[in-house]
mmCIF file of C-alpha atoms in Angstrom:
data_model
loop_
_atom_site.group_PDB
_atom_site.id
_atom_site.type_symbol
_atom_site.label_atom_id
_atom_site.label_comp_id
_atom_site.label_asym_id
_atom_site.label_seq_id
_atom_site.Cartn_x
_atom_site.Cartn_y
_atom_site.Cartn_z
ATOM 1 C CA MET K 183 68.780 102.116 113.574
ATOM 2 C CA SER K 184 69.018 105.731 114.532
ATOM 3 C CA ASP K 185 65.821 107.915 115.285
ATOM 4 C CA PRO K 186 64.164 109.534 112.216
ATOM 5 C CA VAL K 187 64.521 113.252 111.520
ATOM 6 C CA LEU K 188 60.994 113.170 110.177
ATOM 7 C CA GLU K 189 58.396 110.655 111.228
ATOM 8 C CA ILE K 190 54.850 110.834 110.032
ATOM 9 C CA SER K 191 52.083 108.315 111.334
ATOM 10 C CA GLY K 192 48.494 108.414 110.379
ATOM 11 C CA LEU K 193 48.484 112.012 109.169
ATOM 12 C CA GLU K 194 45.028 113.422 108.050
ATOM 13 C CA VAL K 195 44.371 116.950 107.114
ATOM 14 C CA THR K 196 40.584 117.962 106.861
ATOM 15 C CA PHE K 197 38.836 121.116 105.931
ATOM 16 C CA PRO K 198 35.308 121.800 106.932
ATOM 17 C CA GLY K 199 32.622 122.920 104.423
ATOM 18 C CA LEU K 200 29.077 124.046 104.271
ATOM 19 C CA VAL K 201 27.848 120.640 103.254
ATOM 20 C CA ARG K 202 30.627 118.169 104.016
ATOM 21 C CA SER K 203 34.249 118.114 105.153
ATOM 22 C CA THR K 204 36.948 117.623 102.793
ATOM 23 C CA THR K 205 39.970 115.290 103.714
ATOM 24 C CA ILE K 206 43.194 116.366 101.769
ATOM 25 C CA LEU K 207 45.635 113.857 103.310
ATOM 26 C CA ARG K 208 44.632 110.375 104.298
ATOM 27 C CA SER K 209 46.418 108.232 106.603
ATOM 28 C CA ILE K 210 49.932 109.361 105.655
ATOM 29 C CA ASP K 211 52.826 107.266 106.967
ATOM 30 C CA MET K 212 56.419 108.432 106.232
ATOM 31 C CA ARG K 213 59.863 108.184 107.649
ATOM 32 C CA ILE K 214 63.105 110.018 106.637
ATOM 33 C CA ASP K 215 66.404 109.123 108.412
ATOM 34 C CA ALA K 216 69.276 111.357 108.844
ATOM 35 C CA GLY K 217 71.110 112.070 105.578
ATOM 36 C CA ASP K 218 68.262 110.861 103.262
ATOM 37 C CA VAL K 219 66.936 112.914 100.539
ATOM 38 C CA LEU K 220 63.421 111.806 99.883
ATOM 39 C CA GLY K 221 61.553 112.982 96.827
ATOM 40 C CA LEU K 222 57.669 113.314 97.254
ATOM 41 C CA VAL K 223 56.295 113.012 93.753
ATOM 42 C CA GLY K 224 52.766 113.010 92.147
ATOM 43 C CA GLU K 225 50.456 115.003 89.953
ATOM 44 C CA SER K 226 49.152 118.586 91.089
ATOM 45 C CA GLY K 227 46.524 118.154 93.773
ATOM 46 C CA CYS K 228 47.684 114.944 95.265
ATOM 47 C CA GLY K 229 48.472 116.661 98.625
ATOM 48 C CA LYS K 230 52.327 117.190 98.449
ATOM 49 C CA SER K 231 52.487 120.776 99.439
ATOM 50 C CA MET K 232 49.960 120.186 102.166
ATOM 51 C CA THR K 233 52.081 117.542 103.618
ATOM 52 C CA ALA K 234 54.936 120.016 103.698
ATOM 53 C CA LEU K 235 52.938 122.638 105.388
ATOM 54 C CA ALA K 236 51.581 120.081 108.045
ATOM 55 C CA CYS K 237 55.241 119.170 108.975
ATOM 56 C CA LEU K 238 55.822 122.777 110.128
ATOM 57 C CA GLY K 239 52.408 123.292 111.625
ATOM 58 C CA MET K 240 51.519 125.684 108.867
ATOM 59 C CA VAL K 241 48.171 124.150 107.623
ATOM 60 C CA PRO K 242 45.918 127.161 106.979
ATOM 61 C CA ALA K 243 42.800 127.760 109.065
ATOM 62 C CA PRO K 244 40.056 126.231 109.309
ATOM 63 C CA GLY K 245 42.000 123.088 108.460
ATOM 64 C CA SER K 246 42.363 120.454 111.145
ATOM 65 C CA VAL K 247 45.301 117.920 111.558
ATOM 66 C CA SER K 248 45.332 114.642 113.294
ATOM 67 C CA GLY K 249 47.780 111.936 113.459
ATOM 68 C CA GLY K 250 51.410 112.369 114.416
ATOM 69 C CA ILE K 251 54.379 114.388 113.019
ATOM 70 C CA LYS K 252 57.773 114.226 114.760
ATOM 71 C CA VAL K 253 60.546 116.498 113.644
ATOM 72 C CA ASP K 254 63.771 115.531 115.199
ATOM 73 C CA GLY K 255 61.816 113.795 117.901
ATOM 74 C CA TYR K 256 59.442 116.863 118.579
ATOM 75 C CA GLU K 257 55.794 116.452 118.206
ATOM 76 C CA VAL K 258 54.276 119.160 115.802
ATOM 77 C CA VAL K 259 50.626 118.186 115.932
ATOM 78 C CA GLY K 260 48.625 120.030 118.549
ATOM 79 C CA ARG K 261 51.308 122.659 119.264
ATOM 80 C CA SER K 262 50.596 126.351 119.197
ATOM 81 C CA ASP K 263 52.560 128.726 117.006
ATOM 82 C CA ALA K 264 54.577 130.064 119.835
ATOM 83 C CA GLU K 265 55.462 126.334 120.753
ATOM 84 C CA LEU K 266 56.303 125.676 117.057
ATOM 85 C CA GLY K 267 58.960 128.318 117.127
ATOM 86 C CA ALA K 268 61.192 125.744 118.545
ATOM 87 C CA VAL K 269 60.688 123.625 115.236
ATOM 88 C CA ARG K 270 60.663 126.380 112.515
ATOM 89 C CA GLY K 271 64.179 127.333 111.621
ATOM 90 C CA SER K 272 66.200 125.523 114.252
ATOM 91 C CA LYS K 273 64.881 121.956 113.642
ATOM 92 C CA ALA K 274 63.263 122.115 110.001
ATOM 93 C CA ALA K 275 63.354 124.912 107.603
ATOM 94 C CA MET K 276 61.357 125.337 104.202
ATOM 95 C CA ILE K 277 62.039 126.926 100.935
ATOM 96 C CA PHE K 278 59.079 127.539 98.549
ATOM 97 C CA GLN K 279 58.546 127.291 94.787
ATOM 98 C CA ASN K 280 58.271 131.174 94.256
ATOM 99 C CA PRO K 281 61.511 132.740 95.726
ATOM 100 C CA MET K 282 60.437 136.190 94.741
ATOM 101 C CA ARG K 283 57.624 136.035 97.189
ATOM 102 C CA SER K 284 59.535 134.523 100.033
ATOM 103 C CA LEU K 285 61.297 137.903 101.007
ATOM 104 C CA ASN K 286 59.968 141.258 102.082
ATOM 105 C CA PRO K 287 60.325 143.655 99.167
ATOM 106 C CA PHE K 288 60.773 146.599 101.592
ATOM 107 C CA PHE K 289 64.001 145.420 103.371
ATOM 108 C CA SER K 290 67.497 144.619 102.080
ATOM 109 C CA VAL K 291 68.484 141.044 101.852
ATOM 110 C CA GLY K 292 71.160 141.620 104.554
ATOM 111 C CA ARG K 293 68.777 143.207 107.001
ATOM 112 C CA GLN K 294 66.386 140.256 106.584
ATOM 113 C CA MET K 295 69.001 137.612 106.807
ATOM 114 C CA THR K 296 70.657 138.972 109.825
ATOM 115 C CA GLU K 297 67.495 139.389 111.903
ATOM 116 C CA ILE K 298 66.336 135.863 111.236
ATOM 117 C CA ILE K 299 69.856 134.584 112.063
ATOM 118 C CA ARG K 300 69.829 136.565 115.272
ATOM 119 C CA LEU K 301 66.494 135.171 116.254
ATOM 120 C CA HIS K 302 67.606 131.611 116.004
ATOM 121 C CA ARG K 303 71.193 131.564 116.917
ATOM 122 C CA SER K 304 71.320 134.302 119.735
ATOM 123 C CA CYS K 305 74.218 136.401 118.271
ATOM 124 C CA ASP K 306 74.930 140.229 117.796
ATOM 125 C CA LYS K 307 74.364 141.956 114.407
ATOM 126 C CA ALA K 308 78.079 141.786 113.430
ATOM 127 C CA ASP K 309 78.239 138.000 114.021
ATOM 128 C CA ALA K 310 74.943 137.434 112.297
ATOM 129 C CA TYR K 311 76.259 139.530 109.177
ATOM 130 C CA MET K 312 79.465 137.229 109.218
ATOM 131 C CA ILE K 313 77.180 134.232 109.267
ATOM 132 C CA ALA K 314 75.067 135.358 106.387
ATOM 133 C CA MET K 315 78.197 135.983 104.528
ATOM 134 C CA GLU K 316 79.447 132.501 105.071
ATOM 135 C CA GLU K 317 76.239 130.898 104.189
ATOM 136 C CA LEU K 318 75.962 132.749 101.012
ATOM 137 C CA THR K 319 79.492 131.783 100.152
ATOM 138 C CA SER K 320 78.646 128.167 100.914
ATOM 139 C CA VAL K 321 75.739 128.291 98.310
ATOM 140 C CA HIS K 322 78.096 129.814 95.614
ATOM 141 C CA MET K 323 76.456 133.290 95.648
ATOM 142 C CA PRO K 324 78.683 135.514 93.539
ATOM 143 C CA ASP K 325 79.930 138.494 95.698
ATOM 144 C CA PRO K 326 77.822 137.783 98.857
ATOM 145 C CA ASP K 327 78.627 141.250 100.468
ATOM 146 C CA PHE K 328 77.083 142.938 97.249
ATOM 147 C CA ALA K 329 74.102 140.697 97.356
ATOM 148 C CA LEU K 330 73.292 141.474 101.135
ATOM 149 C CA SER K 331 73.213 145.189 100.291
ATOM 150 C CA LYS K 332 70.469 144.574 97.617
ATOM 151 C CA TYR K 333 66.797 144.589 97.792
ATOM 152 C CA PRO K 334 64.916 141.326 96.635
ATOM 153 C CA HIS K 335 63.877 142.834 93.287
ATOM 154 C CA GLN K 336 67.462 143.563 92.471
ATOM 155 C CA LEU K 337 68.492 139.984 92.411
ATOM 156 C CA SER K 338 67.482 137.367 89.793
ATOM 157 C CA GLY K 339 65.251 134.396 90.715
ATOM 158 C CA GLY K 340 68.129 131.962 90.936
ATOM 159 C CA GLN K 341 70.133 134.303 93.370
ATOM 160 C CA ILE K 342 66.993 134.830 95.596
ATOM 161 C CA GLN K 343 66.599 131.073 95.696
ATOM 162 C CA ARG K 344 70.323 130.699 96.853
ATOM 163 C CA VAL K 345 69.560 133.406 99.467
ATOM 164 C CA MET K 346 66.510 131.368 100.689
ATOM 165 C CA ILE K 347 68.724 128.216 100.857
ATOM 166 C CA ALA K 348 71.579 129.990 102.629
ATOM 167 C CA LEU K 349 69.035 131.464 105.190
ATOM 168 C CA ALA K 350 67.363 128.116 105.805
ATOM 169 C CA LEU K 351 70.863 126.559 106.404
ATOM 170 C CA ALA K 352 72.149 129.316 108.521
ATOM 171 C CA CYS K 353 69.484 128.329 111.282
ATOM 172 C CA ARG K 354 71.222 124.861 111.279
ATOM 173 C CA PRO K 355 67.984 122.837 110.822
ATOM 174 C CA LYS K 356 68.131 118.869 110.898
ATOM 175 C CA LEU K 357 65.465 118.920 108.049
ATOM 176 C CA LEU K 358 65.163 121.118 104.845
ATOM 177 C CA ILE K 359 61.820 120.928 103.145
ATOM 178 C CA ALA K 360 61.772 122.215 99.582
ATOM 179 C CA ASP K 361 58.538 122.529 97.845
ATOM 180 C CA GLU K 362 59.207 122.559 94.078
ATOM 181 C CA PRO K 363 62.097 125.168 94.568
ATOM 182 C CA THR K 364 62.977 125.093 90.959
ATOM 183 C CA THR K 365 59.475 125.549 89.294
ATOM 184 C CA ALA K 366 59.768 129.343 88.730
ATOM 185 C CA LEU K 367 63.363 129.149 87.478
ATOM 186 C CA ASP K 368 64.574 128.592 83.880
ATOM 187 C CA VAL K 369 66.255 125.252 83.056
ATOM 188 C CA THR K 370 69.921 126.170 83.467
ATOM 189 C CA VAL K 371 69.261 127.873 86.900
ATOM 190 C CA GLN K 372 67.146 124.795 87.896
ATOM 191 C CA ALA K 373 70.056 122.594 87.179
ATOM 192 C CA GLN K 374 72.419 124.806 89.304
ATOM 193 C CA ILE K 375 69.994 124.696 92.302
ATOM 194 C CA ILE K 376 69.674 120.813 92.058
ATOM 195 C CA SER K 377 73.338 120.440 92.010
ATOM 196 C CA LEU K 378 73.850 122.737 94.908
ATOM 197 C CA LEU K 379 71.337 120.801 97.049
ATOM 198 C CA ARG K 380 73.012 117.498 96.198
ATOM 199 C CA GLU K 381 76.374 118.866 97.084
ATOM 200 C CA LEU K 382 75.021 120.204 100.437
ATOM 201 C CA ALA K 383 73.480 116.833 101.111
ATOM 202 C CA ASP K 384 76.783 115.060 100.429
ATOM 203 C CA LYS K 385 78.916 117.446 102.156
ATOM 204 C CA THR K 386 76.879 118.167 105.350
ATOM 205 C CA GLY K 387 74.546 115.144 105.629
ATOM 206 C CA LEU K 388 71.616 117.472 105.335
ATOM 207 C CA THR K 389 68.197 115.585 105.505
ATOM 208 C CA ILE K 390 65.899 116.788 102.688
ATOM 209 C CA LEU K 391 62.268 116.411 101.847
ATOM 210 C CA PHE K 392 62.040 117.451 98.143
ATOM 211 C CA ILE K 393 58.609 117.795 96.656
ATOM 212 C CA THR K 394 58.329 117.722 92.900
ATOM 213 C CA HIS K 395 56.607 116.562 89.938
ATOM 214 C CA ASP K 396 59.686 116.256 87.853
ATOM 215 C CA LEU K 397 61.049 112.640 87.904
ATOM 216 C CA GLY K 398 64.192 113.702 86.273
ATOM 217 C CA VAL K 399 65.101 115.970 89.224
ATOM 218 C CA VAL K 400 64.235 113.011 91.573
ATOM 219 C CA SER K 401 66.657 110.757 89.765
ATOM 220 C CA GLN K 402 69.548 113.344 90.034
ATOM 221 C CA LEU K 403 68.970 114.492 93.719
ATOM 222 C CA CYS K 404 67.244 111.917 95.684
ATOM 223 C CA ASN K 405 68.145 108.517 97.161
ATOM 224 C CA ARG K 406 64.577 107.491 98.089
ATOM 225 C CA VAL K 407 61.125 108.366 96.657
ATOM 226 C CA ALA K 408 57.552 108.382 97.889
ATOM 227 C CA VAL K 409 54.728 108.439 95.251
ATOM 228 C CA MET K 410 51.498 110.169 96.386
ATOM 229 C CA TYR K 411 48.108 110.042 94.721
ATOM 230 C CA ALA K 412 44.846 111.588 95.956
ATOM 231 C CA GLY K 413 46.154 112.236 99.465
ATOM 232 C CA ARG K 414 47.695 108.813 100.018
ATOM 233 C CA ILE K 415 51.298 107.487 99.846
ATOM 234 C CA VAL K 416 50.932 104.627 97.218
ATOM 235 C CA GLU K 417 54.732 103.535 96.788
ATOM 236 C CA THR K 418 58.022 104.148 98.618
ATOM 237 C CA GLY K 419 61.462 102.922 98.152
ATOM 238 C CA SER K 420 64.903 103.616 96.727
ATOM 239 C CA VAL K 421 65.202 105.690 93.659
ATOM 240 C CA GLU K 422 66.370 102.404 91.881
ATOM 241 C CA ASP K 423 63.346 100.387 93.142
ATOM 242 C CA VAL K 424 60.668 102.863 92.368
ATOM 243 C CA ILE K 425 61.949 104.375 88.964
ATOM 244 C CA ASP K 426 63.419 101.191 87.525
ATOM 245 C CA ASN K 427 60.943 98.786 88.933
ATOM 246 C CA PRO K 428 57.655 100.633 89.945
ATOM 247 C CA ARG K 429 55.131 98.257 91.360
ATOM 248 C CA HIS K 430 52.021 100.495 91.636
ATOM 249 C CA PRO K 431 50.263 101.094 88.484
ATOM 250 C CA TYR K 432 50.071 104.842 89.106
ATOM 251 C CA ALA K 433 53.859 105.022 89.781
ATOM 252 C CA ALA K 434 54.567 102.940 86.617
ATOM 253 C CA LYS K 435 52.476 105.189 84.505
ATOM 254 C CA LEU K 436 54.343 108.288 85.894
ATOM 255 C CA MET K 437 57.629 106.724 84.922
ATOM 256 C CA ASN K 438 56.425 106.124 81.398
ATOM 257 C CA THR K 439 55.318 109.713 81.052
ATOM 258 C CA VAL K 440 59.011 110.793 81.011
ATOM 259 C CA PRO K 441 61.165 110.713 77.887
ATOM 260 C CA THR K 442 64.428 108.874 78.136
ATOM 261 C CA ILE K 443 67.619 109.230 76.275
ATOM 262 C CA GLY K 444 69.241 106.139 74.536
ATOM 263 C CA HIS K 445 65.956 104.028 74.233
ATOM 264 C CA GLY K 446 65.145 104.830 70.648
ATOM 265 C CA LEU K 447 61.730 106.260 69.443
ATOM 266 C CA ARG K 448 58.757 105.371 71.625
ATOM 267 C CA ASP K 449 55.434 106.862 72.378
ATOM 268 C CA LEU K 450 55.213 108.545 75.744
ATOM 269 C CA ASP K 451 52.449 107.221 77.985
ATOM 270 C CA SER K 452 49.699 109.048 79.352
ATOM 271 C CA ILE K 453 47.167 108.640 82.423
ATOM 272 C CA PRO K 454 43.651 108.832 81.298
ATOM 273 C CA GLY K 455 41.252 110.946 83.543
ATOM 274 C CA GLN K 456 42.298 113.195 86.332
ATOM 275 C CA VAL K 457 42.943 113.181 90.154
ATOM 276 C CA PRO K 458 39.676 112.611 91.973
ATOM 277 C CA ASP K 459 37.924 115.522 93.835
ATOM 278 C CA PRO K 460 38.982 115.179 97.555
ATOM 279 C CA ALA K 461 35.575 116.183 98.581
ATOM 280 C CA PHE K 462 34.092 113.189 96.673
ATOM 281 C CA PRO K 463 36.755 110.335 96.976
ATOM 282 C CA PRO K 464 35.933 107.274 94.973
ATOM 283 C CA PRO K 465 35.420 103.961 97.072
ATOM 284 C CA GLY K 466 38.281 101.393 97.350
ATOM 285 C CA CYS K 467 41.598 102.382 95.640
ATOM 286 C CA ALA K 468 41.458 106.039 94.372
ATOM 287 C CA PHE K 469 43.324 105.134 91.209
ATOM 288 C CA HIS K 470 41.064 102.207 90.219
ATOM 289 C CA ASP K 471 39.044 104.126 87.619
ATOM 290 C CA ARG K 472 42.176 105.138 85.835
ATOM 291 C CA CYS K 473 43.937 101.756 86.213
ATOM 292 C CA ALA K 474 44.209 99.231 83.462
ATOM 293 C CA LEU K 475 44.861 96.665 85.908
ATOM 294 C CA ALA K 476 41.939 97.190 88.177
ATOM 295 C CA ILE K 477 39.677 94.388 89.334
ATOM 296 C CA GLU K 478 36.448 94.307 91.236
ATOM 297 C CA LEU K 479 38.365 94.259 94.660
ATOM 298 C CA CYS K 480 40.054 97.578 93.667
ATOM 299 C CA SER K 481 36.803 99.423 93.642
ATOM 300 C CA GLN K 482 35.645 98.100 97.011
ATOM 301 C CA THR K 483 38.563 98.120 99.346
ATOM 302 C CA ILE K 484 41.316 100.489 100.115
ATOM 303 C CA PRO K 485 44.555 98.500 99.649
ATOM 304 C CA ARG K 486 47.039 98.025 102.569
ATOM 305 C CA THR K 487 50.723 98.706 102.287
ATOM 306 C CA LYS K 488 52.671 95.691 101.334
ATOM 307 C CA VAL K 489 56.514 95.210 101.595
ATOM 308 C CA MET K 490 57.627 93.924 98.395
ATOM 309 C CA ALA K 491 61.539 93.694 99.172
ATOM 310 C CA GLY K 492 63.734 95.472 101.548
ATOM 311 C CA ALA K 493 62.254 99.024 101.966
ATOM 312 C CA HIS K 494 60.105 98.863 98.923
ATOM 313 C CA GLU K 495 56.542 99.332 100.110
ATOM 314 C CA VAL K 496 53.421 99.369 97.854
ATOM 315 C CA ALA K 497 49.782 100.046 98.646
ATOM 316 C CA CYS K 498 48.012 97.972 95.797
ATOM 317 C CA HIS K 499 45.951 94.940 95.556
ATOM 318 C CA ARG K 500 47.944 93.760 92.560
ATOM 319 C CA ALA K 501 51.410 94.641 93.602
ATOM 320 C CA GLY K 502 52.481 91.069 94.065
ATOM 321 C CA ASP K 503 51.603 90.227 90.291
ATOM 322 C CA ILE K 504 55.212 90.890 88.947
ATOM 323 C CA ARG K 505 54.154 89.913 85.352
ATOM 324 C CA ASP K 506 51.177 92.420 85.186
ATOM 325 C CA ALA K 507 53.172 95.293 87.036
ATOM 326 C CA ALA K 508 55.812 94.869 84.244
ATOM 327 C CA LYS K 509 53.229 94.917 81.450
ATOM 328 C CA VAL K 510 52.109 98.356 82.676
ATOM 329 C CA THR K 511 55.618 99.672 82.579
ATOM 330 C CA SER K 512 56.496 98.342 79.091
#
């Protein structure tokens, strides 16, 4: 087995407070191998974006990070910003959910792209401009020379997101982290961006961590899924395993909240309650007070991760009860 492009072990992120500290991420373990497209899903407030920031050493102060994060074999935790320059861009790049806020409005797209390319690829201005043109062409930007001459406000949201993807890929990273990159775009442009990322993954073998709450996008783009709840990973596996046969009650509920075509009329499911406050986490399994299958053990003990079959892993006391798990998804 090859070394993973991203390996997270025992990751915890904590913010101090006046009365008590708040732990946002709790004992996160995750592995992404070369060529994988992993979808990280869950409700808002579960810790998805914080996981992405931690991967590049970008957790805002005064947050503290413990555990291990290796990007292409390079340990991120404990490194200074200067040391992380070896990771950001060249080993891992990130695109964010609001493309309009990702570029400096006072400089042209061409100036910003060429400066960043020169920084990471040690080339002159003319070569950097040609690389920018090639990368914009690879993401199907219409008239890339025209786009490079424009300022960010003169391009549409979809065009800016293509610029950000092209800029990320121009630095030749091993890992692309996409934090809900289609949220601010209309549905048609969302589909184009998803199709583009899938094409890049297929053609170049790009490894992608795709953060989203949209399960429809996951089924189109990803080959593996990790479900996050209240700062923990509760289920991981292939798209087929997790979407077609979820074994954690939270994952099963998530799947049932999505309308499907061709299954006739049915009521969409809902998840009662809300994600717990990370400053006051409940004892035991964080989902137990919203779970129809919870037993007394669930409110007392945090479940360990179990391997169900192959690479399908679930952190649930009742994951082995196939009949009850199926009942939740029906």
